Amino acid sequence: VTRLTSISVDLDSLEHYCLIQGLSVDLLDARARDLVGAVAVPRIMALCEQLACPVTLFVVTSDLVQGASLPEALRAASRAGAELASHSHSHDYTLSRWAVEAVKADLEKAHRLLTDLTGQAPLGFRAPGYTLSAALLEAVVAQGYRYDSSAFPATPYYLAKASVMAALQLIGRPSKAILDTPQVLLAPTRPYHPALDAPYRKGQAPVIELPVSVTPRARVPVIGTLVTTAPWPLAQRAVQALADEPFVNFELHAIDFLDQADGIPPQLAAQQRDVRVPWAEKCRRLSWTFEELKRGREVLTLAQAASKVQVT
Ligand SMILES: [Zn+2]
């Protein structure tokens, strides 16, 4: 059986980072609002083409009106073979608490805008903030999507951004974290059909859940932010810990392809420390990571992987 890798990028605009950090979106000038479409998407596509890695881009469709360059950048990416998938219309972090009809309307709007953009209907969804609910899963199923890729079965201890570096130092001795958080260890880390009323458990839903990759035992999240910001030998160890996984779902954000010099306001950079790593350094680390994740594996978009992965 061929091992598979998928690489995906959530294209959250800087506005969403301001909201997370409690900063006013008025900090963002026209250039900052346009960075994802004008700078990040072209860098993503250049790197993926250079390394012959197909990529899936998760689009927040309300951002299509924000960044002047985004619609055309996405059409170009789609023509070049990128998969465009839905990251919701609103990117509201409370989406998982909305009533089912409101969630369905949001996903329907995202679906329509993406289909209008490229002429191709999206096949998959990722929830804002990685949080699923029964209502959200019902809306994903109602769209007829092939896959959902929202589950992030990382040990919660590791999820707080500030603790990622400390967490990495625990890779070698994960037992303490495991004892602290028995419930998260029940969430599957490999592709599965979720239960309609409990998306983090296995069941009968007619959609495949493709969880974001975490290391097998300690469940350290192996994502773009870790690769670009953690001490390099530890980041390398985390990526290499995925070597025996049948399917790797490596998740990044557009901001992993940007740095402060691109025009990110200093107030945001002060809180979002990953943007202080220069793009040249991020690019070097990401290139190494993509090559590592390609080794002995077939690299596919998430939609392609959903048709091919072994589902447990
Ligand atoms: Zn997002």
Short mmCIF file of C-alpha atoms and ligand atoms in Angstrom, two decimals:
data_model
loop_
_atom_site.label_atom_id
_atom_site.label_comp_id
_atom_site.label_asym_id
_atom_site.label_seq_id
_atom_site.Cartn_x
_atom_site.Cartn_y
_atom_site.Cartn_z
CA VAL A 1 0.00 0.00 0.00
CA THR A 2 1.36 3.40 -1.02
CA ARG A 3 1.85 5.91 1.73
CA LEU A 4 0.21 9.26 1.04
CA THR A 5 0.92 12.90 1.89
CA SER A 6 -1.36 15.89 1.51
CA ILE A 7 -0.29 19.50 2.01
CA SER A 8 -2.96 22.10 2.69
CA VAL A 9 -2.95 25.80 3.49
CA ASP A 10 -5.71 27.71 5.29
CA LEU A 11 -5.81 31.13 3.63
CA ASP A 12 -7.02 33.15 6.64
CA SER A 13 -6.46 36.87 5.96
CA LEU A 14 -4.66 39.05 8.50
CA GLU A 15 -8.04 40.40 9.63
CA HIS A 16 -8.72 37.07 11.36
CA TYR A 17 -5.39 37.30 13.23
CA CYS A 18 -6.26 40.80 14.43
CA LEU A 19 -9.56 39.43 15.74
CA ILE A 20 -7.84 36.52 17.56
CA GLN A 21 -5.27 38.88 19.08
CA GLY A 22 -7.88 41.41 20.16
CA LEU A 23 -6.51 44.08 17.81
CA SER A 24 -8.49 46.51 15.68
CA VAL A 25 -8.72 45.54 12.01
CA ASP A 26 -8.16 49.26 11.28
CA LEU A 27 -4.45 48.52 11.81
CA LEU A 28 -4.44 46.90 8.39
CA ASP A 29 -3.77 49.14 5.41
CA ALA A 30 -4.68 48.18 1.85
CA ARG A 31 -1.37 46.36 1.36
CA ALA A 32 -1.75 44.33 4.57
CA ARG A 33 -5.31 43.40 3.59
CA ASP A 34 -4.05 42.18 0.23
CA LEU A 35 -1.01 40.18 1.43
CA VAL A 36 -2.58 36.72 1.20
CA GLY A 37 -3.61 37.12 -2.44
CA ALA A 38 -0.70 39.28 -3.59
CA VAL A 39 2.18 37.56 -1.78
CA ALA A 40 1.28 34.36 0.10
CA VAL A 41 -0.64 32.49 -2.62
CA PRO A 42 2.05 33.12 -5.29
CA ARG A 43 4.73 31.91 -2.82
CA ILE A 44 2.71 28.81 -1.95
CA MET A 45 2.23 27.97 -5.62
CA ALA A 46 5.90 28.63 -6.50
CA LEU A 47 7.17 26.39 -3.70
CA CYS A 48 4.69 23.60 -4.43
CA GLU A 49 5.43 23.70 -8.16
CA GLN A 50 9.19 23.72 -7.55
CA LEU A 51 8.89 20.63 -5.34
CA ALA A 52 6.17 19.01 -7.48
CA CYS A 53 3.70 18.92 -4.58
CA PRO A 54 -0.01 19.32 -5.34
CA VAL A 55 -1.68 21.53 -2.74
CA THR A 56 -5.13 22.13 -1.27
CA LEU A 57 -6.07 25.73 -0.43
CA PHE A 58 -8.83 26.32 2.13
CA VAL A 59 -10.54 29.58 1.21
CA VAL A 60 -12.51 31.88 3.54
CA THR A 61 -14.94 33.26 0.99
CA SER A 62 -15.70 36.48 2.91
CA ASP A 63 -11.99 37.32 2.27
CA LEU A 64 -12.65 37.38 -1.48
CA VAL A 65 -13.91 40.95 -1.19
CA GLN A 66 -11.08 42.00 1.19
CA GLY A 67 -7.93 41.33 -0.78
CA ALA A 68 -8.02 42.82 -4.26
CA SER A 69 -5.59 40.20 -5.57
CA LEU A 70 -7.14 37.14 -3.97
CA PRO A 71 -9.77 36.13 -6.57
CA GLU A 72 -7.32 36.22 -9.48
CA ALA A 73 -4.56 34.54 -7.45
CA LEU A 74 -6.97 31.70 -6.64
CA ARG A 75 -8.10 31.33 -10.24
CA ALA A 76 -4.44 31.08 -11.29
CA ALA A 77 -3.77 28.52 -8.53
CA SER A 78 -6.76 26.47 -9.63
CA ARG A 79 -5.57 26.52 -13.26
CA ALA A 80 -2.15 25.34 -12.02
CA GLY A 81 -3.76 22.32 -10.35
CA ALA A 82 -4.39 23.47 -6.78
CA GLU A 83 -7.55 22.18 -5.13
CA LEU A 84 -9.74 24.97 -3.70
CA ALA A 85 -11.79 23.84 -0.71
CA SER A 86 -14.14 25.57 1.72
CA HIS A 87 -12.92 27.12 4.97
CA SER A 88 -16.43 28.59 5.51
CA HIS A 89 -17.75 31.98 4.48
CA SER A 90 -17.63 33.81 7.80
CA HIS A 91 -14.65 32.09 9.49
CA ASP A 92 -16.54 32.69 12.72
CA TYR A 93 -14.78 30.80 15.53
CA THR A 94 -18.17 30.10 17.12
CA LEU A 95 -19.49 28.39 13.97
CA SER A 96 -19.50 25.07 15.82
CA ARG A 97 -22.03 26.53 18.27
CA TRP A 98 -24.45 27.86 15.65
CA ALA A 99 -27.80 26.21 14.96
CA VAL A 100 -27.76 23.82 12.05
CA GLU A 101 -29.73 26.03 9.61
CA ALA A 102 -27.36 28.97 10.11
CA VAL A 103 -24.33 26.73 9.62
CA LYS A 104 -25.85 25.28 6.46
CA ALA A 105 -26.44 28.81 5.09
CA ASP A 106 -22.83 29.81 5.77
CA LEU A 107 -21.41 26.70 4.09
CA GLU A 108 -23.83 27.04 1.18
CA LYS A 109 -22.67 30.62 0.59
CA ALA A 110 -19.00 29.57 0.65
CA HIS A 111 -19.77 26.72 -1.73
CA ARG A 112 -21.56 29.02 -4.20
CA LEU A 113 -18.84 31.70 -4.16
CA LEU A 114 -16.07 29.13 -4.69
CA THR A 115 -17.97 27.46 -7.51
CA ASP A 116 -18.58 30.84 -9.16
CA LEU A 117 -14.89 31.73 -8.79
CA THR A 118 -13.43 28.81 -10.73
CA GLY A 119 -16.35 26.91 -12.24
CA GLN A 120 -15.42 23.94 -10.07
CA ALA A 121 -17.43 22.90 -7.04
CA PRO A 122 -15.35 22.33 -3.87
CA LEU A 123 -15.17 18.78 -2.49
CA GLY A 124 -14.06 19.38 1.08
CA PHE A 125 -14.30 21.55 4.17
CA ARG A 126 -12.18 22.65 7.11
CA ALA A 127 -13.79 24.34 10.12
CA PRO A 128 -12.48 27.64 11.52
CA GLY A 129 -10.48 26.93 14.67
CA TYR A 130 -10.54 23.16 13.95
CA THR A 131 -13.73 22.79 15.96
CA LEU A 132 -16.41 20.39 14.75
CA SER A 133 -19.94 19.93 16.05
CA ALA A 134 -22.80 17.63 15.09
CA ALA A 135 -24.52 20.58 13.33
CA LEU A 136 -21.36 21.43 11.41
CA LEU A 137 -20.87 17.83 10.34
CA GLU A 138 -24.53 17.70 9.24
CA ALA A 139 -23.96 20.81 7.09
CA VAL A 140 -20.81 19.28 5.56
CA VAL A 141 -22.76 16.12 4.73
CA ALA A 142 -25.60 18.25 3.28
CA GLN A 143 -23.11 19.82 0.86
CA GLY A 144 -22.31 16.31 -0.36
CA TYR A 145 -18.62 16.80 0.35
CA ARG A 146 -16.21 13.95 -0.08
CA TYR A 147 -14.19 14.85 3.01
CA ASP A 148 -13.90 17.04 6.08
CA SER A 149 -10.47 17.95 7.45
CA SER A 150 -11.19 19.77 10.70
CA ALA A 151 -10.26 17.25 13.38
CA PHE A 152 -7.02 18.16 15.10
CA PRO A 153 -6.46 15.36 17.62
CA ALA A 154 -3.52 17.04 19.33
CA THR A 155 -3.06 16.89 23.04
CA PRO A 156 -4.67 20.19 24.19
CA TYR A 157 -1.54 20.94 26.17
CA TYR A 158 0.30 21.37 22.89
CA LEU A 159 -2.32 23.52 21.22
CA ALA A 160 -1.67 26.74 23.09
CA LYS A 161 0.68 28.51 20.76
CA ALA A 162 2.92 29.78 23.51
CA SER A 163 3.60 26.27 24.72
CA VAL A 164 4.58 24.71 21.41
CA MET A 165 8.27 25.10 22.04
CA ALA A 166 8.06 23.74 25.55
CA ALA A 167 5.86 20.94 24.28
CA LEU A 168 8.41 19.89 21.73
CA GLN A 169 10.94 19.35 24.43
CA LEU A 170 8.60 16.71 25.77
CA ILE A 171 8.49 14.66 22.59
CA GLY A 172 10.82 12.13 24.16
CA ARG A 173 8.70 11.68 27.27
CA PRO A 174 5.04 12.04 26.41
CA SER A 175 3.58 10.02 29.27
CA LYS A 176 2.83 12.97 31.53
CA ALA A 177 0.78 14.70 28.83
CA ILE A 178 -1.03 11.46 28.11
CA LEU A 179 -2.01 10.97 31.72
CA ASP A 180 -3.26 14.56 31.86
CA THR A 181 -5.56 14.21 28.87
CA PRO A 182 -7.01 10.72 28.45
CA GLN A 183 -10.10 11.86 26.51
CA VAL A 184 -8.26 13.33 23.53
CA LEU A 185 -6.50 10.02 23.00
CA LEU A 186 -9.84 8.56 21.98
CA ALA A 187 -10.07 10.88 18.95
CA PRO A 188 -8.81 9.03 15.88
CA THR A 189 -5.58 10.33 14.33
CA ARG A 190 -6.07 8.46 11.05
CA PRO A 191 -8.84 8.84 8.40
CA TYR A 192 -12.25 7.65 9.60
CA HIS A 193 -15.96 7.94 9.04
CA PRO A 194 -17.30 10.05 11.92
CA ALA A 195 -20.46 9.45 13.91
CA LEU A 196 -23.12 12.00 12.88
CA ASP A 197 -23.88 12.95 16.48
CA ALA A 198 -20.25 12.83 17.69
CA PRO A 199 -17.79 13.91 14.97
CA TYR A 200 -14.70 12.90 16.95
CA ARG A 201 -15.86 9.30 17.20
CA LYS A 202 -16.00 6.67 14.49
CA GLY A 203 -19.43 6.08 12.96
CA GLN A 204 -21.44 5.97 9.77
CA ALA A 205 -21.39 9.51 8.31
CA PRO A 206 -21.12 9.45 4.50
CA VAL A 207 -18.05 11.69 4.55
CA ILE A 208 -14.44 10.92 5.40
CA GLU A 209 -12.71 12.81 8.20
CA LEU A 210 -9.04 13.49 7.43
CA PRO A 211 -7.47 14.58 10.74
CA VAL A 212 -4.59 17.06 10.74
CA SER A 213 -1.36 15.18 11.47
CA VAL A 214 0.04 14.88 14.98
CA THR A 215 2.98 12.75 16.11
CA PRO A 216 1.89 9.17 16.86
CA ARG A 217 2.38 8.94 20.61
CA ALA A 218 2.82 12.41 22.13
CA ARG A 219 0.30 13.92 19.67
CA VAL A 220 2.39 17.00 19.04
CA PRO A 221 0.78 18.97 16.17
CA VAL A 222 3.03 18.82 13.11
CA ILE A 223 1.86 21.97 11.36
CA GLY A 224 3.39 24.92 9.52
CA THR A 225 3.81 27.10 12.60
CA LEU A 226 5.79 24.40 14.37
CA VAL A 227 8.08 23.84 11.40
CA THR A 228 8.73 27.57 10.91
CA THR A 229 9.16 28.60 14.56
CA ALA A 230 10.35 25.69 16.71
CA PRO A 231 14.06 25.09 17.35
CA TRP A 232 15.09 23.46 14.08
CA PRO A 233 16.37 20.07 15.37
CA LEU A 234 13.13 19.61 17.32
CA ALA A 235 10.97 20.59 14.32
CA GLN A 236 12.89 18.07 12.23
CA ARG A 237 12.31 15.35 14.83
CA ALA A 238 8.59 16.07 14.86
CA VAL A 239 8.36 15.80 11.04
CA GLN A 240 10.42 12.61 11.05
CA ALA A 241 8.14 11.13 13.71
CA LEU A 242 5.48 10.89 10.95
CA ALA A 243 7.64 8.59 8.81
CA ASP A 244 5.61 5.43 9.50
CA GLU A 245 2.17 7.06 9.16
CA PRO A 246 0.20 5.71 6.17
CA PHE A 247 -1.23 9.19 5.54
CA VAL A 248 0.26 12.56 6.47
CA ASN A 249 -2.04 15.61 6.44
CA PHE A 250 0.34 18.57 6.80
CA GLU A 251 -1.54 21.78 7.52
CA LEU A 252 -0.26 25.32 7.14
CA HIS A 253 -1.62 28.86 7.11
CA ALA A 254 -1.02 31.63 4.58
CA ILE A 255 0.79 33.56 7.31
CA ASP A 256 3.48 30.81 7.29
CA PHE A 257 4.41 32.22 3.86
CA LEU A 258 4.70 35.84 5.04
CA ASP A 259 7.00 37.85 7.29
CA GLN A 260 6.92 41.25 8.92
CA ALA A 261 8.87 42.89 6.07
CA ASP A 262 6.00 42.08 3.70
CA GLY A 263 3.97 44.81 5.40
CA ILE A 264 2.48 43.23 8.51
CA PRO A 265 1.71 45.99 11.06
CA PRO A 266 4.17 46.05 14.01
CA GLN A 267 1.33 45.80 16.53
CA LEU A 268 0.26 42.49 15.01
CA ALA A 269 3.86 41.26 14.65
CA ALA A 270 4.40 41.99 18.35
CA GLN A 271 1.75 39.41 19.22
CA GLN A 272 2.02 37.07 16.25
CA ARG A 273 5.66 36.20 16.75
CA ASP A 274 5.91 33.71 13.88
CA VAL A 275 5.92 36.62 11.38
CA ARG A 276 9.27 37.75 12.79
CA VAL A 277 10.91 34.70 11.21
CA PRO A 278 12.14 35.91 7.78
CA TRP A 279 10.46 34.34 4.75
CA ALA A 280 13.84 33.08 3.48
CA GLU A 281 14.24 31.02 6.66
CA LYS A 282 10.64 29.78 6.56
CA CYS A 283 11.08 28.83 2.89
CA ARG A 284 14.22 26.83 3.68
CA ARG A 285 12.48 24.94 6.49
CA LEU A 286 9.30 24.32 4.49
CA SER A 287 11.29 23.04 1.49
CA TRP A 288 13.09 20.54 3.72
CA THR A 289 9.77 19.49 5.27
CA PHE A 290 7.98 19.00 1.95
CA GLU A 291 10.92 16.92 0.66
CA GLU A 292 10.87 14.85 3.85
CA LEU A 293 7.12 14.26 3.59
CA LYS A 294 7.49 13.26 -0.10
CA ARG A 295 10.05 10.56 0.62
CA GLY A 296 8.61 7.23 -0.50
CA ARG A 297 5.12 8.71 -0.66
CA GLU A 298 2.59 9.86 -3.20
CA VAL A 299 1.64 13.52 -2.72
CA LEU A 300 -2.02 14.21 -3.46
CA THR A 301 -4.59 16.93 -2.87
CA LEU A 302 -6.93 16.17 0.03
CA ALA A 303 -9.80 15.46 -2.40
CA GLN A 304 -7.63 12.90 -4.21
CA ALA A 305 -6.39 11.46 -0.92
CA ALA A 306 -9.97 11.08 0.33
CA SER A 307 -10.64 8.70 -2.56
CA LYS A 308 -7.51 6.71 -1.91
CA VAL A 309 -6.75 6.56 1.82
CA GLN A 310 -7.37 3.54 3.94
CA VAL A 311 -10.29 4.40 6.22
CA THR A 312 -10.27 2.74 9.62
ZN ZN B 1 -8.72 29.46 9.62
#
